[in-house]
mmCIF file of C-alpha atoms in Angstrom:
data_model
loop_
_atom_site.group_PDB
_atom_site.id
_atom_site.type_symbol
_atom_site.label_atom_id
_atom_site.label_comp_id
_atom_site.label_asym_id
_atom_site.label_seq_id
_atom_site.Cartn_x
_atom_site.Cartn_y
_atom_site.Cartn_z
ATOM 1 C CA ARG A 111 -198.866 -86.993 63.228
ATOM 2 C CA LYS A 112 -196.473 -84.783 65.159
ATOM 3 C CA GLU A 113 -198.026 -82.271 67.536
ATOM 4 C CA VAL A 114 -196.543 -79.260 65.774
ATOM 5 C CA GLU A 115 -194.936 -79.420 62.347
ATOM 6 C CA GLN A 116 -192.922 -76.852 60.453
ATOM 7 C CA ASP A 117 -190.823 -76.853 57.320
ATOM 8 C CA PRO A 118 -187.256 -76.726 58.703
ATOM 9 C CA GLY A 119 -185.947 -74.789 55.707
ATOM 10 C CA PRO A 120 -183.543 -73.176 55.337
ATOM 11 C CA PHE A 121 -185.275 -70.442 53.429
ATOM 12 C CA ASN A 122 -182.689 -68.347 51.603
ATOM 13 C CA VAL A 123 -184.396 -65.108 50.675
ATOM 14 C CA PRO A 124 -182.969 -61.905 49.135
ATOM 15 C CA GLU A 125 -183.226 -58.778 51.204
ATOM 16 C CA GLY A 126 -186.455 -56.913 50.548
ATOM 17 C CA ALA A 127 -188.412 -59.985 49.524
ATOM 18 C CA THR A 128 -191.517 -61.356 51.195
ATOM 19 C CA VAL A 129 -191.387 -64.745 52.861
ATOM 20 C CA ALA A 130 -194.092 -66.878 54.473
ATOM 21 C CA PHE A 131 -193.957 -69.848 56.831
ATOM 22 C CA ASN A 132 -196.693 -72.245 57.814
ATOM 23 C CA CYS A 133 -197.065 -74.466 60.833
ATOM 24 C CA THR A 134 -199.641 -77.199 61.432
ATOM 25 C CA TYR A 135 -200.799 -78.511 64.793
ATOM 26 C CA SER A 136 -202.573 -81.732 65.664
ATOM 27 C CA ASN A 137 -204.524 -80.922 68.829
ATOM 28 C CA SER A 138 -207.768 -79.197 67.948
ATOM 29 C CA ALA A 139 -208.175 -78.161 71.595
ATOM 30 C CA SER A 140 -205.045 -76.019 71.477
ATOM 31 C CA GLN A 141 -205.723 -72.602 72.883
ATOM 32 C CA SER A 142 -202.842 -70.235 72.307
ATOM 33 C CA PHE A 143 -200.511 -69.844 69.383
ATOM 34 C CA PHE A 144 -197.314 -67.926 68.950
ATOM 35 C CA TRP A 145 -194.353 -67.307 66.755
ATOM 36 C CA TYR A 146 -191.054 -67.140 68.581
ATOM 37 C CA ARG A 147 -187.748 -66.103 67.163
ATOM 38 C CA GLN A 148 -184.493 -67.723 68.193
ATOM 39 C CA ASP A 149 -181.130 -66.297 67.280
ATOM 40 C CA CYS A 150 -178.057 -68.479 67.310
ATOM 41 C CA ARG A 151 -176.995 -69.390 70.858
ATOM 42 C CA LYS A 152 -179.820 -67.395 72.391
ATOM 43 C CA GLU A 153 -183.049 -68.339 74.120
ATOM 44 C CA PRO A 154 -186.323 -68.001 72.181
ATOM 45 C CA LYS A 155 -188.038 -64.636 72.308
ATOM 46 C CA LEU A 156 -191.691 -63.908 71.583
ATOM 47 C CA LEU A 157 -192.191 -62.427 68.131
ATOM 48 C CA MET A 158 -195.962 -62.264 68.128
ATOM 49 C CA SER A 159 -199.095 -63.977 69.281
ATOM 50 C CA VAL A 160 -201.469 -65.391 66.702
ATOM 51 C CA TYR A 161 -205.198 -64.772 66.755
ATOM 52 C CA SER A 162 -208.055 -66.073 64.642
ATOM 53 C CA SER A 163 -208.695 -62.570 63.391
ATOM 54 C CA GLY A 164 -205.083 -62.266 62.310
ATOM 55 C CA ASN A 165 -202.681 -59.707 63.641
ATOM 56 C CA GLU A 166 -200.066 -57.461 62.173
ATOM 57 C CA ASP A 167 -197.008 -55.874 63.708
ATOM 58 C CA GLY A 168 -195.095 -53.742 61.258
ATOM 59 C CA ARG A 169 -193.665 -55.998 58.568
ATOM 60 C CA PHE A 170 -194.961 -59.141 60.279
ATOM 61 C CA THR A 171 -198.418 -60.655 59.849
ATOM 62 C CA ALA A 172 -199.648 -63.775 61.626
ATOM 63 C CA GLN A 173 -202.780 -65.754 60.856
ATOM 64 C CA LEU A 174 -204.566 -68.643 62.531
ATOM 65 C CA ASN A 175 -206.815 -71.063 60.684
ATOM 66 C CA ARG A 176 -208.553 -73.227 63.277
ATOM 67 C CA ALA A 177 -210.546 -75.215 60.735
ATOM 68 C CA SER A 178 -207.394 -76.402 58.997
ATOM 69 C CA GLN A 179 -205.277 -76.290 62.156
ATOM 70 C CA TYR A 180 -202.453 -74.184 60.880
ATOM 71 C CA ILE A 181 -200.844 -70.865 61.599
ATOM 72 C CA SER A 182 -198.796 -68.717 59.300
ATOM 73 C CA LEU A 183 -196.223 -65.959 59.499
ATOM 74 C CA LEU A 184 -195.604 -63.473 56.716
ATOM 75 C CA ILE A 185 -192.570 -61.213 56.680
ATOM 76 C CA ARG A 186 -192.609 -58.339 54.214
ATOM 77 C CA ASP A 187 -189.645 -56.274 53.035
ATOM 78 C CA SER A 188 -187.264 -58.670 54.758
ATOM 79 C CA LYS A 189 -184.143 -57.298 56.434
ATOM 80 C CA LEU A 190 -180.788 -58.914 57.061
ATOM 81 C CA SER A 191 -181.624 -58.791 60.777
ATOM 82 C CA ASP A 192 -184.609 -61.076 60.171
ATOM 83 C CA SER A 193 -182.200 -63.991 59.737
ATOM 84 C CA ALA A 194 -183.036 -66.386 62.570
ATOM 85 C CA THR A 195 -184.957 -69.533 63.362
ATOM 86 C CA TYR A 196 -188.694 -69.038 63.707
ATOM 87 C CA LEU A 197 -190.456 -71.364 66.101
ATOM 88 C CA CYS A 198 -194.137 -72.156 65.975
ATOM 89 C CA VAL A 199 -195.448 -72.550 69.523
ATOM 90 C CA VAL A 200 -198.748 -73.997 70.666
ATOM 91 C CA ILE A 201 -200.155 -74.060 74.187
ATOM 92 C CA GLY A 202 -203.104 -76.228 75.128
ATOM 93 C CA LEU A 203 -205.894 -75.712 77.570
ATOM 94 C CA GLN A 204 -205.966 -79.083 79.213
ATOM 95 C CA ARG A 205 -205.149 -80.111 82.754
ATOM 96 C CA ASP A 206 -201.668 -81.121 81.612
ATOM 97 C CA ASP A 207 -201.024 -77.984 79.577
ATOM 98 C CA LYS A 208 -197.583 -77.665 78.148
ATOM 99 C CA ILE A 209 -195.783 -75.605 75.566
ATOM 100 C CA ILE A 210 -195.225 -77.473 72.337
ATOM 101 C CA PHE A 211 -192.578 -76.214 69.939
ATOM 102 C CA GLY A 212 -192.211 -76.863 66.302
ATOM 103 C CA LYS A 213 -188.689 -77.726 65.197
ATOM 104 C CA GLY A 214 -188.285 -74.268 63.758
ATOM 105 C CA THR A 215 -187.835 -72.800 60.316
ATOM 106 C CA ARG A 216 -184.430 -71.348 59.522
ATOM 107 C CA LEU A 217 -184.456 -68.126 57.564
ATOM 108 C CA HIS A 218 -181.408 -66.620 55.903
ATOM 109 C CA ILE A 219 -181.796 -63.177 54.402
ATOM 110 C CA LEU A 220 -179.243 -62.657 51.660
ATOM 111 C CA PRO A 221 -177.740 -59.225 50.922
ATOM 112 C CA SER B 161 -194.480 -60.673 82.309
ATOM 113 C CA ALA B 162 -191.948 -62.848 84.083
ATOM 114 C CA VAL B 163 -188.204 -62.514 84.435
ATOM 115 C CA ILE B 164 -186.291 -65.758 84.817
ATOM 116 C CA SER B 165 -182.805 -66.117 86.205
ATOM 117 C CA GLN B 166 -181.147 -69.378 85.238
ATOM 118 C CA LYS B 167 -177.823 -70.597 86.627
ATOM 119 C CA PRO B 168 -175.222 -71.582 85.650
ATOM 120 C CA SER B 169 -175.087 -70.081 82.193
ATOM 121 C CA ARG B 170 -172.544 -72.653 81.101
ATOM 122 C CA ASP B 171 -170.446 -75.472 82.506
ATOM 123 C CA ILE B 172 -167.977 -78.081 81.406
ATOM 124 C CA CYS B 173 -168.332 -81.302 83.359
ATOM 125 C CA GLN B 174 -166.617 -84.642 83.575
ATOM 126 C CA ARG B 175 -168.574 -87.691 82.492
ATOM 127 C CA GLY B 176 -170.141 -89.567 85.351
ATOM 128 C CA THR B 177 -170.738 -86.445 87.424
ATOM 129 C CA SER B 178 -173.982 -84.535 87.965
ATOM 130 C CA LEU B 179 -174.943 -80.904 87.441
ATOM 131 C CA THR B 180 -177.857 -79.052 89.011
ATOM 132 C CA ILE B 181 -179.373 -76.145 87.110
ATOM 133 C CA GLN B 182 -181.422 -73.553 88.956
ATOM 134 C CA CYS B 183 -184.280 -71.459 87.676
ATOM 135 C CA GLN B 184 -185.628 -68.514 89.684
ATOM 136 C CA VAL B 185 -188.720 -66.567 88.561
ATOM 137 C CA ASP B 186 -189.516 -63.063 89.786
ATOM 138 C CA SER B 187 -193.212 -63.890 90.230
ATOM 139 C CA GLN B 188 -195.330 -66.868 91.179
ATOM 140 C CA VAL B 189 -196.134 -69.042 88.186
ATOM 141 C CA THR B 190 -198.141 -72.204 88.053
ATOM 142 C CA MET B 191 -196.567 -73.825 85.034
ATOM 143 C CA MET B 192 -192.840 -74.331 84.718
ATOM 144 C CA PHE B 193 -191.069 -76.527 82.209
ATOM 145 C CA TRP B 194 -187.595 -77.805 81.448
ATOM 146 C CA TYR B 195 -186.374 -78.141 77.873
ATOM 147 C CA ARG B 196 -183.292 -79.442 76.151
ATOM 148 C CA GLN B 197 -181.974 -78.086 72.894
ATOM 149 C CA GLN B 198 -179.268 -80.131 71.252
ATOM 150 C CA PRO B 199 -176.988 -78.530 68.659
ATOM 151 C CA GLY B 200 -178.922 -77.539 65.560
ATOM 152 C CA GLN B 201 -182.177 -78.897 66.957
ATOM 153 C CA SER B 202 -185.354 -77.383 68.310
ATOM 154 C CA LEU B 203 -186.487 -77.500 71.906
ATOM 155 C CA THR B 204 -187.492 -80.840 73.367
ATOM 156 C CA LEU B 205 -189.620 -80.895 76.483
ATOM 157 C CA ILE B 206 -188.008 -82.890 79.267
ATOM 158 C CA ALA B 207 -190.663 -82.483 81.945
ATOM 159 C CA THR B 208 -193.218 -80.271 83.607
ATOM 160 C CA ALA B 209 -192.100 -79.201 87.070
ATOM 161 C CA ASN B 210 -195.033 -79.509 89.473
ATOM 162 C CA GLN B 211 -195.038 -77.618 92.725
ATOM 163 C CA GLY B 212 -195.321 -79.949 95.680
ATOM 164 C CA SER B 213 -195.383 -83.160 93.666
ATOM 165 C CA GLU B 214 -193.271 -85.218 91.307
ATOM 166 C CA ALA B 215 -192.477 -83.794 87.903
ATOM 167 C CA THR B 216 -194.278 -85.107 84.829
ATOM 168 C CA TYR B 217 -191.735 -86.516 82.388
ATOM 169 C CA GLU B 218 -192.042 -86.784 78.633
ATOM 170 C CA SER B 219 -191.352 -89.967 76.747
ATOM 171 C CA GLY B 220 -187.641 -90.715 76.706
ATOM 172 C CA PHE B 221 -186.857 -88.861 79.916
ATOM 173 C CA VAL B 222 -186.796 -90.435 83.372
ATOM 174 C CA ILE B 223 -186.583 -89.139 86.897
ATOM 175 C CA ASP B 224 -183.398 -91.035 87.740
ATOM 176 C CA LYS B 225 -181.539 -89.244 84.963
ATOM 177 C CA PHE B 226 -183.206 -85.830 85.264
ATOM 178 C CA PRO B 227 -184.482 -85.338 88.818
ATOM 179 C CA ILE B 228 -186.452 -82.125 89.195
ATOM 180 C CA SER B 229 -187.405 -80.180 92.277
ATOM 181 C CA ARG B 230 -190.100 -77.503 92.558
ATOM 182 C CA PRO B 231 -190.324 -76.471 96.209
ATOM 183 C CA ASN B 232 -192.418 -73.361 95.519
ATOM 184 C CA LEU B 233 -194.040 -71.355 92.721
ATOM 185 C CA THR B 234 -190.934 -69.301 91.945
ATOM 186 C CA PHE B 235 -188.097 -71.828 91.917
ATOM 187 C CA SER B 236 -187.118 -75.105 90.302
ATOM 188 C CA THR B 237 -183.997 -77.170 89.735
ATOM 189 C CA LEU B 238 -183.081 -79.718 87.104
ATOM 190 C CA THR B 239 -180.247 -82.153 87.739
ATOM 191 C CA VAL B 240 -178.501 -83.926 84.897
ATOM 192 C CA SER B 241 -177.195 -87.088 86.533
ATOM 193 C CA ASN B 242 -174.345 -89.435 85.644
ATOM 194 C CA MET B 243 -173.527 -87.311 82.630
ATOM 195 C CA SER B 244 -172.193 -88.579 79.341
ATOM 196 C CA PRO B 245 -171.069 -86.601 76.271
ATOM 197 C CA GLU B 246 -174.532 -87.205 74.763
ATOM 198 C CA ASP B 247 -175.947 -84.923 77.469
ATOM 199 C CA SER B 248 -174.036 -81.979 76.024
ATOM 200 C CA SER B 249 -176.792 -79.550 75.178
ATOM 201 C CA ILE B 250 -178.493 -76.320 76.133
ATOM 202 C CA TYR B 251 -181.008 -76.687 78.944
ATOM 203 C CA LEU B 252 -183.745 -74.074 79.306
ATOM 204 C CA CYS B 253 -186.435 -73.468 81.863
ATOM 205 C CA SER B 254 -189.658 -71.862 80.786
ATOM 206 C CA VAL B 255 -192.842 -70.584 82.375
ATOM 207 C CA ILE B 256 -196.260 -69.660 81.037
ATOM 208 C CA ASP B 257 -198.204 -66.740 82.425
ATOM 209 C CA THR B 258 -201.623 -67.365 83.947
ATOM 210 C CA ASP B 259 -203.518 -66.196 80.873
ATOM 211 C CA LEU B 260 -201.503 -68.432 78.515
ATOM 212 C CA THR B 261 -200.574 -65.325 76.585
ATOM 213 C CA GLU B 262 -196.834 -65.802 76.550
ATOM 214 C CA ALA B 263 -194.070 -68.230 77.416
ATOM 215 C CA PHE B 264 -190.911 -66.879 79.019
ATOM 216 C CA PHE B 265 -187.478 -68.459 79.014
ATOM 217 C CA GLY B 266 -184.398 -68.489 81.116
ATOM 218 C CA GLN B 267 -181.169 -67.605 79.378
ATOM 219 C CA GLY B 268 -180.234 -71.262 79.110
ATOM 220 C CA THR B 269 -177.429 -73.410 80.485
ATOM 221 C CA ARG B 270 -174.874 -74.553 77.944
ATOM 222 C CA LEU B 271 -173.545 -77.890 79.177
ATOM 223 C CA THR B 272 -170.512 -79.619 77.745
ATOM 224 C CA VAL B 273 -169.628 -83.084 79.028
ATOM 225 C CA VAL B 274 -166.094 -84.258 78.424
#
């Protein structure tokens, strides 16, 4: 099983719709979870952290399910500017901690 | 937070030559990483740059091809050695803050080998 798995998409979604992505991770000892956004030819930028209690930032909601080892991202009322690749990121808490990226989910918002 | 300056931002190199990429952080960080992102792909971890000791390489990456230096807690270099067109990619350095609350990235180095 890969360390972090995501559906690569692309998700083609009409503007204004709601879209959700999931990401599964294999290491139950993983400590920190994030969604990053990467625009074409740019470096990844933090979108939001993901907590067990769930967190919301405007149109974006992230959830963590430790029992099932997955995280999710929900985007409501999608905008054209939401078109990007969304990367699921997991950081461990072991001596050899490293940042593990999912392969990303491509999202295209259609006018 | 951490601000990372990565140089060069892009280069076009002849096959068989080597390129050294620099990454400077504006604060001391324990954990620094080097990634490669090939066209249309996600980020692949090359190695963890360890201060004062040899880097820890991921499967498929070796020190002879990608030597890494980390002389202190704010600076690291990655060299892409004996380049071939297959090495054409974006190379990114990244750091994690002490609390593991965020990962920060350099702007990336877009390498083209001809």
